[in-house]
Amino acid sequence: DAMVIQNPRYQVTQFGKPVTLSCSQTLNHNVMYWYQQKSSQAPKLLFHYYDKDFNNEADTPDNFQSRRPNTSFCFLDIRSPGLGDAAMYLCATSRDYRGGIYNEQFFGPGTRLTVL
Amino acid sequence: DAKTTQPNSMESNEEEPVHLPCNHSTISGTDYIHWYRQLPSQGPEYVIHGLTSNVNNRMASLAIAEDRKSSTLILHRATLRDAAVYYCILDYGGSQGNLIFGKGTKLSVKP
């Protein structure tokens, strides 16, 4: 089945130690998104790629970076994780931006990040 | 950003219909209405979307008010597996198709 895969499902890192989360998709979608979801809160968009074009949300901290080397893969890099960065990180894809069914987002299962 | 308002929580009995309301009074003419749900410990999943007309799919129905300022997600027969947080989201359908998640409604289903 076509899907969005996130690895690892659980990641533990130390305060200040860089960490990379990965996402891959078999849907061949143009758009890939990264969301942060803290406990009991709604997902919050960090940034997204339309193909190779990167779009950062205005309030995303500089500590968060992303790379998309090809259509299938997208990475979230946290350069110096703080305790406040502990959260579920969700990757999603969509075919396009054109609204309606084109903007239907397919989510991966998430990576739960713990910062010690 | 156009915003949505949903009740924080709702309860339902198993096998009964559930009507989840959403207010979006600042919706513009080109905004789609999307519903997603998030089961415990999973990523959100798409449920249904609509623009002006009511919509049905295998998961649910979406009833959109004539003035489009509100909508209702209808689960025809709730099951225990439907217990989740349901998000009503406006999709601008423009050059930036971001979904801005609100707080959602936590649906509990009692056996």
mmCIF file with all atom_site columns, C-alpha atoms in Angstrom:
data_model
loop_
_atom_site.group_PDB
_atom_site.id
_atom_site.type_symbol
_atom_site.label_atom_id
_atom_site.label_alt_id
_atom_site.label_comp_id
_atom_site.label_asym_id
_atom_site.label_entity_id
_atom_site.label_seq_id
_atom_site.pdbx_PDB_ins_code
_atom_site.Cartn_x
_atom_site.Cartn_y
_atom_site.Cartn_z
_atom_site.occupancy
_atom_site.B_iso_or_equiv
_atom_site.pdbx_formal_charge
_atom_site.auth_seq_id
_atom_site.auth_comp_id
_atom_site.auth_asym_id
_atom_site.auth_atom_id
_atom_site.pdbx_PDB_model_num
ATOM 1   C CA . ASP A 1 1   ? 0.000   0.000  0.000  1.00 0.00 ? 1   ASP A CA 1
ATOM 2   C CA . ALA A 1 2   ? 1.155   3.502  -0.757 1.00 0.00 ? 2   ALA A CA 1
ATOM 3   C CA . MET A 1 3   ? 1.964   5.243  2.445  1.00 0.00 ? 3   MET A CA 1
ATOM 4   C CA . VAL A 1 4   ? 3.917   7.705  4.554  1.00 0.00 ? 4   VAL A CA 1
ATOM 5   C CA . ILE A 1 5   ? 6.620   6.136  6.674  1.00 0.00 ? 5   ILE A CA 1
ATOM 6   C CA . GLN A 1 6   ? 8.396   7.749  9.594  1.00 0.00 ? 6   GLN A CA 1
ATOM 7   C CA . ASN A 1 7   ? 11.510  6.457  11.259 1.00 0.00 ? 7   ASN A CA 1
ATOM 8   C CA . PRO A 1 8   ? 12.158  5.973  14.011 1.00 0.00 ? 8   PRO A CA 1
ATOM 9   C CA . ARG A 1 9   ? 8.806   5.816  15.817 1.00 0.00 ? 9   ARG A CA 1
ATOM 10  C CA . TYR A 1 10  ? 10.507  6.765  19.076 1.00 0.00 ? 10  TYR A CA 1
ATOM 11  C CA . GLN A 1 11  ? 13.656  8.838  19.399 1.00 0.00 ? 11  GLN A CA 1
ATOM 12  C CA . VAL A 1 12  ? 15.495  9.770  22.550 1.00 0.00 ? 12  VAL A CA 1
ATOM 13  C CA . THR A 1 13  ? 18.154  12.461 22.441 1.00 0.00 ? 13  THR A CA 1
ATOM 14  C CA . GLN A 1 14  ? 20.096  14.518 24.916 1.00 0.00 ? 14  GLN A CA 1
ATOM 15  C CA . PHE A 1 15  ? 19.680  18.198 25.535 1.00 0.00 ? 15  PHE A CA 1
ATOM 16  C CA . GLY A 1 16  ? 21.633  20.042 22.851 1.00 0.00 ? 16  GLY A CA 1
ATOM 17  C CA . LYS A 1 17  ? 22.542  16.946 20.801 1.00 0.00 ? 17  LYS A CA 1
ATOM 18  C CA . PRO A 1 18  ? 21.482  17.255 17.139 1.00 0.00 ? 18  PRO A CA 1
ATOM 19  C CA . VAL A 1 19  ? 18.848  14.830 15.984 1.00 0.00 ? 19  VAL A CA 1
ATOM 20  C CA . THR A 1 20  ? 17.378  13.957 12.582 1.00 0.00 ? 20  THR A CA 1
ATOM 21  C CA . LEU A 1 21  ? 13.949  12.501 11.954 1.00 0.00 ? 21  LEU A CA 1
ATOM 22  C CA . SER A 1 22  ? 13.120  10.967 8.608  1.00 0.00 ? 22  SER A CA 1
ATOM 23  C CA . CYS A 1 23  ? 10.028  10.616 6.485  1.00 0.00 ? 23  CYS A CA 1
ATOM 24  C CA . SER A 1 24  ? 9.508   8.758  3.253  1.00 0.00 ? 24  SER A CA 1
ATOM 25  C CA . GLN A 1 25  ? 6.513   8.436  0.965  1.00 0.00 ? 25  GLN A CA 1
ATOM 26  C CA . THR A 1 26  ? 5.466   6.080  -1.787 1.00 0.00 ? 26  THR A CA 1
ATOM 27  C CA . LEU A 1 27  ? 2.589   8.308  -2.944 1.00 0.00 ? 27  LEU A CA 1
ATOM 28  C CA . ASN A 1 28  ? 4.730   10.417 -5.296 1.00 0.00 ? 28  ASN A CA 1
ATOM 29  C CA . HIS A 1 29  ? 3.142   13.544 -3.854 1.00 0.00 ? 29  HIS A CA 1
ATOM 30  C CA . ASN A 1 30  ? 4.495   16.989 -4.600 1.00 0.00 ? 30  ASN A CA 1
ATOM 31  C CA . VAL A 1 31  ? 4.097   18.416 -1.116 1.00 0.00 ? 31  VAL A CA 1
ATOM 32  C CA . MET A 1 32  ? 5.629   17.204 2.128  1.00 0.00 ? 32  MET A CA 1
ATOM 33  C CA . TYR A 1 33  ? 4.898   18.770 5.517  1.00 0.00 ? 33  TYR A CA 1
ATOM 34  C CA . TRP A 1 34  ? 6.353   18.608 9.010  1.00 0.00 ? 34  TRP A CA 1
ATOM 35  C CA . TYR A 1 35  ? 4.134   19.233 12.011 1.00 0.00 ? 35  TYR A CA 1
ATOM 36  C CA . GLN A 1 36  ? 4.941   19.403 15.701 1.00 0.00 ? 36  GLN A CA 1
ATOM 37  C CA . GLN A 1 37  ? 2.338   18.131 18.140 1.00 0.00 ? 37  GLN A CA 1
ATOM 38  C CA . LYS A 1 38  ? 2.822   18.587 21.854 1.00 0.00 ? 38  LYS A CA 1
ATOM 39  C CA . SER A 1 39  ? 0.834   16.674 24.394 1.00 0.00 ? 39  SER A CA 1
ATOM 40  C CA . SER A 1 40  ? -2.921  17.389 24.250 1.00 0.00 ? 40  SER A CA 1
ATOM 41  C CA . GLN A 1 41  ? -2.435  20.048 21.583 1.00 0.00 ? 41  GLN A CA 1
ATOM 42  C CA . ALA A 1 42  ? -3.320  20.232 17.907 1.00 0.00 ? 42  ALA A CA 1
ATOM 43  C CA . PRO A 1 43  ? -0.640  19.661 15.272 1.00 0.00 ? 43  PRO A CA 1
ATOM 44  C CA . LYS A 1 44  ? 1.287   22.817 14.417 1.00 0.00 ? 44  LYS A CA 1
ATOM 45  C CA . LEU A 1 45  ? 2.818   23.225 10.978 1.00 0.00 ? 45  LEU A CA 1
ATOM 46  C CA . LEU A 1 46  ? 6.575   23.867 11.032 1.00 0.00 ? 46  LEU A CA 1
ATOM 47  C CA . PHE A 1 47  ? 7.324   23.996 7.311  1.00 0.00 ? 47  PHE A CA 1
ATOM 48  C CA . HIS A 1 48  ? 6.640   22.301 4.026  1.00 0.00 ? 48  HIS A CA 1
ATOM 49  C CA . TYR A 1 49  ? 8.161   21.609 0.640  1.00 0.00 ? 49  TYR A CA 1
ATOM 50  C CA . TYR A 1 50  ? 6.394   21.931 -2.677 1.00 0.00 ? 50  TYR A CA 1
ATOM 51  C CA . ASP A 1 51  ? 8.753   19.810 -4.748 1.00 0.00 ? 51  ASP A CA 1
ATOM 52  C CA . LYS A 1 52  ? 12.104  21.469 -3.946 1.00 0.00 ? 52  LYS A CA 1
ATOM 53  C CA . ASP A 1 53  ? 10.645  24.796 -2.837 1.00 0.00 ? 53  ASP A CA 1
ATOM 54  C CA . PHE A 1 54  ? 10.913  25.233 0.911  1.00 0.00 ? 54  PHE A CA 1
ATOM 55  C CA . ASN A 1 55  ? 8.300   27.190 2.837  1.00 0.00 ? 55  ASN A CA 1
ATOM 56  C CA . ASN A 1 56  ? 8.951   28.026 6.466  1.00 0.00 ? 56  ASN A CA 1
ATOM 57  C CA . GLU A 1 57  ? 6.192   29.079 8.850  1.00 0.00 ? 57  GLU A CA 1
ATOM 58  C CA . ALA A 1 58  ? 6.918   32.495 10.327 1.00 0.00 ? 58  ALA A CA 1
ATOM 59  C CA . ASP A 1 59  ? 7.029   31.274 13.918 1.00 0.00 ? 59  ASP A CA 1
ATOM 60  C CA . THR A 1 60  ? 9.133   28.147 13.373 1.00 0.00 ? 60  THR A CA 1
ATOM 61  C CA . PRO A 1 61  ? 12.321  28.451 15.459 1.00 0.00 ? 61  PRO A CA 1
ATOM 62  C CA . ASP A 1 62  ? 15.658  28.571 13.633 1.00 0.00 ? 62  ASP A CA 1
ATOM 63  C CA . ASN A 1 63  ? 16.622  25.456 15.566 1.00 0.00 ? 63  ASN A CA 1
ATOM 64  C CA . PHE A 1 64  ? 14.441  23.469 13.164 1.00 0.00 ? 64  PHE A CA 1
ATOM 65  C CA . GLN A 1 65  ? 15.672  22.782 9.650  1.00 0.00 ? 65  GLN A CA 1
ATOM 66  C CA . SER A 1 66  ? 14.522  20.506 6.871  1.00 0.00 ? 66  SER A CA 1
ATOM 67  C CA . ARG A 1 67  ? 15.926  18.807 3.807  1.00 0.00 ? 67  ARG A CA 1
ATOM 68  C CA . ARG A 1 68  ? 14.230  17.152 0.886  1.00 0.00 ? 68  ARG A CA 1
ATOM 69  C CA . PRO A 1 69  ? 16.867  15.419 -1.258 1.00 0.00 ? 69  PRO A CA 1
ATOM 70  C CA . ASN A 1 70  ? 14.310  13.834 -3.597 1.00 0.00 ? 70  ASN A CA 1
ATOM 71  C CA . THR A 1 71  ? 10.565  13.381 -4.041 1.00 0.00 ? 71  THR A CA 1
ATOM 72  C CA . SER A 1 72  ? 10.352  10.445 -1.678 1.00 0.00 ? 72  SER A CA 1
ATOM 73  C CA . PHE A 1 73  ? 12.319  11.602 1.334  1.00 0.00 ? 73  PHE A CA 1
ATOM 74  C CA . CYS A 1 74  ? 12.175  14.529 3.724  1.00 0.00 ? 74  CYS A CA 1
ATOM 75  C CA . PHE A 1 75  ? 14.181  15.073 6.894  1.00 0.00 ? 75  PHE A CA 1
ATOM 76  C CA . LEU A 1 76  ? 13.631  17.192 9.980  1.00 0.00 ? 76  LEU A CA 1
ATOM 77  C CA . ASP A 1 77  ? 16.825  18.339 11.684 1.00 0.00 ? 77  ASP A CA 1
ATOM 78  C CA . ILE A 1 78  ? 16.752  19.768 15.184 1.00 0.00 ? 78  ILE A CA 1
ATOM 79  C CA . ARG A 1 79  ? 20.127  21.380 15.681 1.00 0.00 ? 79  ARG A CA 1
ATOM 80  C CA . SER A 1 80  ? 20.140  21.809 19.446 1.00 0.00 ? 80  SER A CA 1
ATOM 81  C CA . PRO A 1 81  ? 17.106  20.175 21.033 1.00 0.00 ? 81  PRO A CA 1
ATOM 82  C CA . GLY A 1 82  ? 15.758  21.732 24.183 1.00 0.00 ? 82  GLY A CA 1
ATOM 83  C CA . LEU A 1 83  ? 13.392  20.220 26.708 1.00 0.00 ? 83  LEU A CA 1
ATOM 84  C CA . GLY A 1 84  ? 10.582  22.190 25.087 1.00 0.00 ? 84  GLY A CA 1
ATOM 85  C CA . ASP A 1 85  ? 11.119  20.371 21.797 1.00 0.00 ? 85  ASP A CA 1
ATOM 86  C CA . ALA A 1 86  ? 9.896   17.090 23.208 1.00 0.00 ? 86  ALA A CA 1
ATOM 87  C CA . ALA A 1 87  ? 6.842   16.303 21.116 1.00 0.00 ? 87  ALA A CA 1
ATOM 88  C CA . MET A 1 88  ? 5.345   14.097 18.440 1.00 0.00 ? 88  MET A CA 1
ATOM 89  C CA . TYR A 1 89  ? 6.645   15.053 14.993 1.00 0.00 ? 89  TYR A CA 1
ATOM 90  C CA . LEU A 1 90  ? 4.283   14.278 12.157 1.00 0.00 ? 90  LEU A CA 1
ATOM 91  C CA . CYS A 1 91  ? 5.125   14.092 8.481  1.00 0.00 ? 91  CYS A CA 1
ATOM 92  C CA . ALA A 1 92  ? 2.376   14.484 5.908  1.00 0.00 ? 92  ALA A CA 1
ATOM 93  C CA . THR A 1 93  ? 2.066   14.639 2.135  1.00 0.00 ? 93  THR A CA 1
ATOM 94  C CA . SER A 1 94  ? -0.433  15.999 -0.357 1.00 0.00 ? 94  SER A CA 1
ATOM 95  C CA . ARG A 1 95  ? -0.670  15.939 -4.111 1.00 0.00 ? 95  ARG A CA 1
ATOM 96  C CA . ASP A 1 96  ? -0.880  19.666 -4.542 1.00 0.00 ? 96  ASP A CA 1
ATOM 97  C CA . TYR A 1 97  ? -2.157  22.942 -3.154 1.00 0.00 ? 97  TYR A CA 1
ATOM 98  C CA . ARG A 1 98  ? -5.137  23.416 -5.383 1.00 0.00 ? 98  ARG A CA 1
ATOM 99  C CA . GLY A 1 99  ? -7.669  22.879 -2.674 1.00 0.00 ? 99  GLY A CA 1
ATOM 100 C CA . GLY A 1 100 ? -10.205 20.200 -1.980 1.00 0.00 ? 100 GLY A CA 1
ATOM 101 C CA . ILE A 1 101 ? -9.078  16.706 -2.792 1.00 0.00 ? 101 ILE A CA 1
ATOM 102 C CA . TYR A 1 102 ? -5.701  17.913 -4.067 1.00 0.00 ? 102 TYR A CA 1
ATOM 103 C CA . ASN A 1 103 ? -4.909  19.189 -0.606 1.00 0.00 ? 103 ASN A CA 1
ATOM 104 C CA . GLU A 1 104 ? -5.937  15.991 1.195  1.00 0.00 ? 104 GLU A CA 1
ATOM 105 C CA . GLN A 1 105 ? -3.054  15.271 3.512  1.00 0.00 ? 105 GLN A CA 1
ATOM 106 C CA . PHE A 1 106 ? -1.781  11.801 4.286  1.00 0.00 ? 106 PHE A CA 1
ATOM 107 C CA . PHE A 1 107 ? -0.034  11.550 7.622  1.00 0.00 ? 107 PHE A CA 1
ATOM 108 C CA . GLY A 1 108 ? 2.601   9.183  8.872  1.00 0.00 ? 108 GLY A CA 1
ATOM 109 C CA . PRO A 1 109 ? 2.376   7.612  12.327 1.00 0.00 ? 109 PRO A CA 1
ATOM 110 C CA . GLY A 1 110 ? 4.721   10.185 13.824 1.00 0.00 ? 110 GLY A CA 1
ATOM 111 C CA . THR A 1 111 ? 8.007   10.102 15.701 1.00 0.00 ? 111 THR A CA 1
ATOM 112 C CA . ARG A 1 112 ? 7.824   10.738 19.413 1.00 0.00 ? 112 ARG A CA 1
ATOM 113 C CA . LEU A 1 113 ? 10.889  12.689 20.499 1.00 0.00 ? 113 LEU A CA 1
ATOM 114 C CA . THR A 1 114 ? 12.089  12.628 24.086 1.00 0.00 ? 114 THR A CA 1
ATOM 115 C CA . VAL A 1 115 ? 14.784  15.080 25.187 1.00 0.00 ? 115 VAL A CA 1
ATOM 116 C CA . LEU A 1 116 ? 16.736  14.152 28.309 1.00 0.00 ? 116 LEU A CA 1
ATOM 117 C CA . ASP B 2 1   ? -6.447  33.184 8.946  1.00 0.00 ? 1   ASP B CA 1
ATOM 118 C CA . ALA B 2 2   ? -9.985  31.876 8.830  1.00 0.00 ? 2   ALA B CA 1
ATOM 119 C CA . LYS B 2 3   ? -10.716 30.100 12.081 1.00 0.00 ? 3   LYS B CA 1
ATOM 120 C CA . THR B 2 4   ? -13.027 27.329 13.229 1.00 0.00 ? 4   THR B CA 1
ATOM 121 C CA . THR B 2 5   ? -14.797 26.813 16.538 1.00 0.00 ? 5   THR B CA 1
ATOM 122 C CA . GLN B 2 6   ? -15.670 23.368 17.854 1.00 0.00 ? 6   GLN B CA 1
ATOM 123 C CA . PRO B 2 7   ? -16.874 22.024 21.210 1.00 0.00 ? 7   PRO B CA 1
ATOM 124 C CA . ASN B 2 8   ? -14.012 20.693 23.294 1.00 0.00 ? 8   ASN B CA 1
ATOM 125 C CA . SER B 2 9   ? -15.614 17.310 23.844 1.00 0.00 ? 9   SER B CA 1
ATOM 126 C CA . MET B 2 10  ? -18.684 15.217 23.055 1.00 0.00 ? 10  MET B CA 1
ATOM 127 C CA . GLU B 2 11  ? -19.976 11.858 24.135 1.00 0.00 ? 11  GLU B CA 1
ATOM 128 C CA . SER B 2 12  ? -21.912 9.295  22.178 1.00 0.00 ? 12  SER B CA 1
ATOM 129 C CA . ASN B 2 13  ? -23.273 5.826  22.671 1.00 0.00 ? 13  ASN B CA 1
ATOM 130 C CA . GLU B 2 14  ? -22.114 3.024  20.447 1.00 0.00 ? 14  GLU B CA 1
ATOM 131 C CA . GLU B 2 15  ? -24.214 2.451  17.319 1.00 0.00 ? 15  GLU B CA 1
ATOM 132 C CA . GLU B 2 16  ? -25.952 5.814  17.640 1.00 0.00 ? 16  GLU B CA 1
ATOM 133 C CA . PRO B 2 17  ? -25.474 8.713  15.209 1.00 0.00 ? 17  PRO B CA 1
ATOM 134 C CA . VAL B 2 18  ? -23.113 11.508 16.166 1.00 0.00 ? 18  VAL B CA 1
ATOM 135 C CA . HIS B 2 19  ? -23.322 15.093 14.957 1.00 0.00 ? 19  HIS B CA 1
ATOM 136 C CA . LEU B 2 20  ? -20.110 17.066 15.397 1.00 0.00 ? 20  LEU B CA 1
ATOM 137 C CA . PRO B 2 21  ? -20.634 20.808 14.849 1.00 0.00 ? 21  PRO B CA 1
ATOM 138 C CA . CYS B 2 22  ? -18.170 23.373 13.565 1.00 0.00 ? 22  CYS B CA 1
ATOM 139 C CA . ASN B 2 23  ? -18.553 27.131 13.210 1.00 0.00 ? 23  ASN B CA 1
ATOM 140 C CA . HIS B 2 24  ? -16.510 28.987 10.620 1.00 0.00 ? 24  HIS B CA 1
ATOM 141 C CA . SER B 2 25  ? -18.186 32.361 10.358 1.00 0.00 ? 25  SER B CA 1
ATOM 142 C CA . THR B 2 26  ? -15.239 34.034 8.583  1.00 0.00 ? 26  THR B CA 1
ATOM 143 C CA . ILE B 2 27  ? -15.085 31.482 5.766  1.00 0.00 ? 27  ILE B CA 1
ATOM 144 C CA . SER B 2 28  ? -14.461 32.908 2.310  1.00 0.00 ? 28  SER B CA 1
ATOM 145 C CA . GLY B 2 29  ? -15.970 31.761 -0.944 1.00 0.00 ? 29  GLY B CA 1
ATOM 146 C CA . THR B 2 30  ? -13.060 29.581 -2.036 1.00 0.00 ? 30  THR B CA 1
ATOM 147 C CA . ASP B 2 31  ? -12.329 27.906 1.297  1.00 0.00 ? 31  ASP B CA 1
ATOM 148 C CA . TYR B 2 32  ? -12.915 24.178 1.447  1.00 0.00 ? 32  TYR B CA 1
ATOM 149 C CA . ILE B 2 33  ? -14.041 22.607 4.706  1.00 0.00 ? 33  ILE B CA 1
ATOM 150 C CA . HIS B 2 34  ? -11.979 19.597 5.712  1.00 0.00 ? 34  HIS B CA 1
ATOM 151 C CA . TRP B 2 35  ? -12.446 17.167 8.566  1.00 0.00 ? 35  TRP B CA 1
ATOM 152 C CA . TYR B 2 36  ? -9.662  15.054 9.933  1.00 0.00 ? 36  TYR B CA 1
ATOM 153 C CA . ARG B 2 37  ? -9.580  12.793 12.932 1.00 0.00 ? 37  ARG B CA 1
ATOM 154 C CA . GLN B 2 38  ? -6.757  11.586 15.130 1.00 0.00 ? 38  GLN B CA 1
ATOM 155 C CA . LEU B 2 39  ? -7.032  8.314  16.946 1.00 0.00 ? 39  LEU B CA 1
ATOM 156 C CA . PRO B 2 40  ? -4.930  7.882  20.091 1.00 0.00 ? 40  PRO B CA 1
ATOM 157 C CA . SER B 2 41  ? -1.197  7.545  19.348 1.00 0.00 ? 41  SER B CA 1
ATOM 158 C CA . GLN B 2 42  ? -1.690  7.890  15.586 1.00 0.00 ? 42  GLN B CA 1
ATOM 159 C CA . GLY B 2 43  ? -1.268  10.600 12.981 1.00 0.00 ? 43  GLY B CA 1
ATOM 160 C CA . PRO B 2 44  ? -4.372  12.448 11.791 1.00 0.00 ? 44  PRO B CA 1
ATOM 161 C CA . GLU B 2 45  ? -6.379  10.878 9.002  1.00 0.00 ? 45  GLU B CA 1
ATOM 162 C CA . TYR B 2 46  ? -8.600  12.502 6.423  1.00 0.00 ? 46  TYR B CA 1
ATOM 163 C CA . VAL B 2 47  ? -12.318 12.014 6.926  1.00 0.00 ? 47  VAL B CA 1
ATOM 164 C CA . ILE B 2 48  ? -14.160 14.155 4.394  1.00 0.00 ? 48  ILE B CA 1
ATOM 165 C CA . HIS B 2 49  ? -14.192 17.542 2.750  1.00 0.00 ? 49  HIS B CA 1
ATOM 166 C CA . GLY B 2 50  ? -16.678 19.816 0.985  1.00 0.00 ? 50  GLY B CA 1
ATOM 167 C CA . LEU B 2 51  ? -17.117 23.236 -0.553 1.00 0.00 ? 51  LEU B CA 1
ATOM 168 C CA . THR B 2 52  ? -20.812 24.068 -0.817 1.00 0.00 ? 52  THR B CA 1
ATOM 169 C CA . SER B 2 53  ? -22.866 20.894 -1.175 1.00 0.00 ? 53  SER B CA 1
ATOM 170 C CA . ASN B 2 54  ? -23.384 18.144 1.357  1.00 0.00 ? 54  ASN B CA 1
ATOM 171 C CA . VAL B 2 55  ? -21.010 15.224 0.898  1.00 0.00 ? 55  VAL B CA 1
ATOM 172 C CA . ASN B 2 56  ? -21.097 11.542 1.742  1.00 0.00 ? 56  ASN B CA 1
ATOM 173 C CA . ASN B 2 57  ? -18.357 8.954  1.791  1.00 0.00 ? 57  ASN B CA 1
ATOM 174 C CA . ARG B 2 58  ? -17.799 5.585  3.413  1.00 0.00 ? 58  ARG B CA 1
ATOM 175 C CA . MET B 2 59  ? -16.662 7.158  6.670  1.00 0.00 ? 59  MET B CA 1
ATOM 176 C CA . ALA B 2 60  ? -19.103 9.992  7.256  1.00 0.00 ? 60  ALA B CA 1
ATOM 177 C CA . SER B 2 61  ? -21.372 12.689 5.880  1.00 0.00 ? 61  SER B CA 1
ATOM 178 C CA . LEU B 2 62  ? -20.717 16.400 5.831  1.00 0.00 ? 62  LEU B CA 1
ATOM 179 C CA . ALA B 2 63  ? -23.630 18.805 6.044  1.00 0.00 ? 63  ALA B CA 1
ATOM 180 C CA . ILE B 2 64  ? -22.775 22.386 5.096  1.00 0.00 ? 64  ILE B CA 1
ATOM 181 C CA . ALA B 2 65  ? -25.060 25.259 6.014  1.00 0.00 ? 65  ALA B CA 1
ATOM 182 C CA . GLU B 2 66  ? -26.450 27.300 3.158  1.00 0.00 ? 66  GLU B CA 1
ATOM 183 C CA . ASP B 2 67  ? -24.464 30.376 4.219  1.00 0.00 ? 67  ASP B CA 1
ATOM 184 C CA . ARG B 2 68  ? -21.387 28.146 4.752  1.00 0.00 ? 68  ARG B CA 1
ATOM 185 C CA . LYS B 2 69  ? -20.761 29.652 8.178  1.00 0.00 ? 69  LYS B CA 1
ATOM 186 C CA . SER B 2 70  ? -21.133 26.288 9.850  1.00 0.00 ? 70  SER B CA 1
ATOM 187 C CA . SER B 2 71  ? -20.934 22.600 9.073  1.00 0.00 ? 71  SER B CA 1
ATOM 188 C CA . THR B 2 72  ? -21.675 19.306 10.779 1.00 0.00 ? 72  THR B CA 1
ATOM 189 C CA . LEU B 2 73  ? -19.813 16.043 10.515 1.00 0.00 ? 73  LEU B CA 1
ATOM 190 C CA . ILE B 2 74  ? -22.182 13.124 10.836 1.00 0.00 ? 74  ILE B CA 1
ATOM 191 C CA . LEU B 2 75  ? -21.078 9.662  11.873 1.00 0.00 ? 75  LEU B CA 1
ATOM 192 C CA . HIS B 2 76  ? -24.113 7.519  11.164 1.00 0.00 ? 76  HIS B CA 1
ATOM 193 C CA . ARG B 2 77  ? -23.398 4.739  13.639 1.00 0.00 ? 77  ARG B CA 1
ATOM 194 C CA . ALA B 2 78  ? -20.627 5.418  16.106 1.00 0.00 ? 78  ALA B CA 1
ATOM 195 C CA . THR B 2 79  ? -18.313 2.545  16.984 1.00 0.00 ? 79  THR B CA 1
ATOM 196 C CA . LEU B 2 80  ? -15.721 2.345  19.719 1.00 0.00 ? 80  LEU B CA 1
ATOM 197 C CA . ARG B 2 81  ? -13.097 2.791  17.009 1.00 0.00 ? 81  ARG B CA 1
ATOM 198 C CA . ASP B 2 82  ? -14.518 6.241  16.238 1.00 0.00 ? 82  ASP B CA 1
ATOM 199 C CA . ALA B 2 83  ? -13.297 7.598  19.581 1.00 0.00 ? 83  ALA B CA 1
ATOM 200 C CA . ALA B 2 84  ? -10.823 10.256 18.480 1.00 0.00 ? 84  ALA B CA 1
ATOM 201 C CA . VAL B 2 85  ? -10.182 13.975 18.255 1.00 0.00 ? 85  VAL B CA 1
ATOM 202 C CA . TYR B 2 86  ? -12.046 15.417 15.268 1.00 0.00 ? 86  TYR B CA 1
ATOM 203 C CA . TYR B 2 87  ? -10.629 18.515 13.611 1.00 0.00 ? 87  TYR B CA 1
ATOM 204 C CA . CYS B 2 88  ? -12.625 20.869 11.403 1.00 0.00 ? 88  CYS B CA 1
ATOM 205 C CA . ILE B 2 89  ? -10.218 22.791 9.186  1.00 0.00 ? 89  ILE B CA 1
ATOM 206 C CA . LEU B 2 90  ? -10.558 25.445 6.509  1.00 0.00 ? 90  LEU B CA 1
ATOM 207 C CA . ASP B 2 91  ? -8.474  24.830 3.418  1.00 0.00 ? 91  ASP B CA 1
ATOM 208 C CA . TYR B 2 92  ? -7.690  27.982 1.512  1.00 0.00 ? 92  TYR B CA 1
ATOM 209 C CA . GLY B 2 93  ? -7.130  26.100 -1.726 1.00 0.00 ? 93  GLY B CA 1
ATOM 210 C CA . GLY B 2 94  ? -4.712  28.717 -2.877 1.00 0.00 ? 94  GLY B CA 1
ATOM 211 C CA . SER B 2 95  ? -0.998  28.803 -3.390 1.00 0.00 ? 95  SER B CA 1
ATOM 212 C CA . GLN B 2 96  ? -0.336  27.748 0.175  1.00 0.00 ? 96  GLN B CA 1
ATOM 213 C CA . GLY B 2 97  ? -2.554  24.819 0.953  1.00 0.00 ? 97  GLY B CA 1
ATOM 214 C CA . ASN B 2 98  ? -1.735  24.749 4.616  1.00 0.00 ? 98  ASN B CA 1
ATOM 215 C CA . LEU B 2 99  ? -4.193  23.165 7.014  1.00 0.00 ? 99  LEU B CA 1
ATOM 216 C CA . ILE B 2 100 ? -4.358  25.137 10.239 1.00 0.00 ? 100 ILE B CA 1
ATOM 217 C CA . PHE B 2 101 ? -5.552  22.745 12.927 1.00 0.00 ? 101 PHE B CA 1
ATOM 218 C CA . GLY B 2 102 ? -7.789  24.128 15.673 1.00 0.00 ? 102 GLY B CA 1
ATOM 219 C CA . LYS B 2 103 ? -8.270  22.455 19.027 1.00 0.00 ? 103 LYS B CA 1
ATOM 220 C CA . GLY B 2 104 ? -10.762 19.893 17.745 1.00 0.00 ? 104 GLY B CA 1
ATOM 221 C CA . THR B 2 105 ? -13.511 17.932 19.478 1.00 0.00 ? 105 THR B CA 1
ATOM 222 C CA . LYS B 2 106 ? -12.622 14.912 21.542 1.00 0.00 ? 106 LYS B CA 1
ATOM 223 C CA . LEU B 2 107 ? -15.300 12.291 20.891 1.00 0.00 ? 107 LEU B CA 1
ATOM 224 C CA . SER B 2 108 ? -15.853 9.583  23.473 1.00 0.00 ? 108 SER B CA 1
ATOM 225 C CA . VAL B 2 109 ? -17.958 6.553  22.544 1.00 0.00 ? 109 VAL B CA 1
ATOM 226 C CA . LYS B 2 110 ? -19.579 4.524  25.273 1.00 0.00 ? 110 LYS B CA 1
ATOM 227 C CA . PRO B 2 111 ? -20.402 0.848  24.779 1.00 0.00 ? 111 PRO B CA 1
#
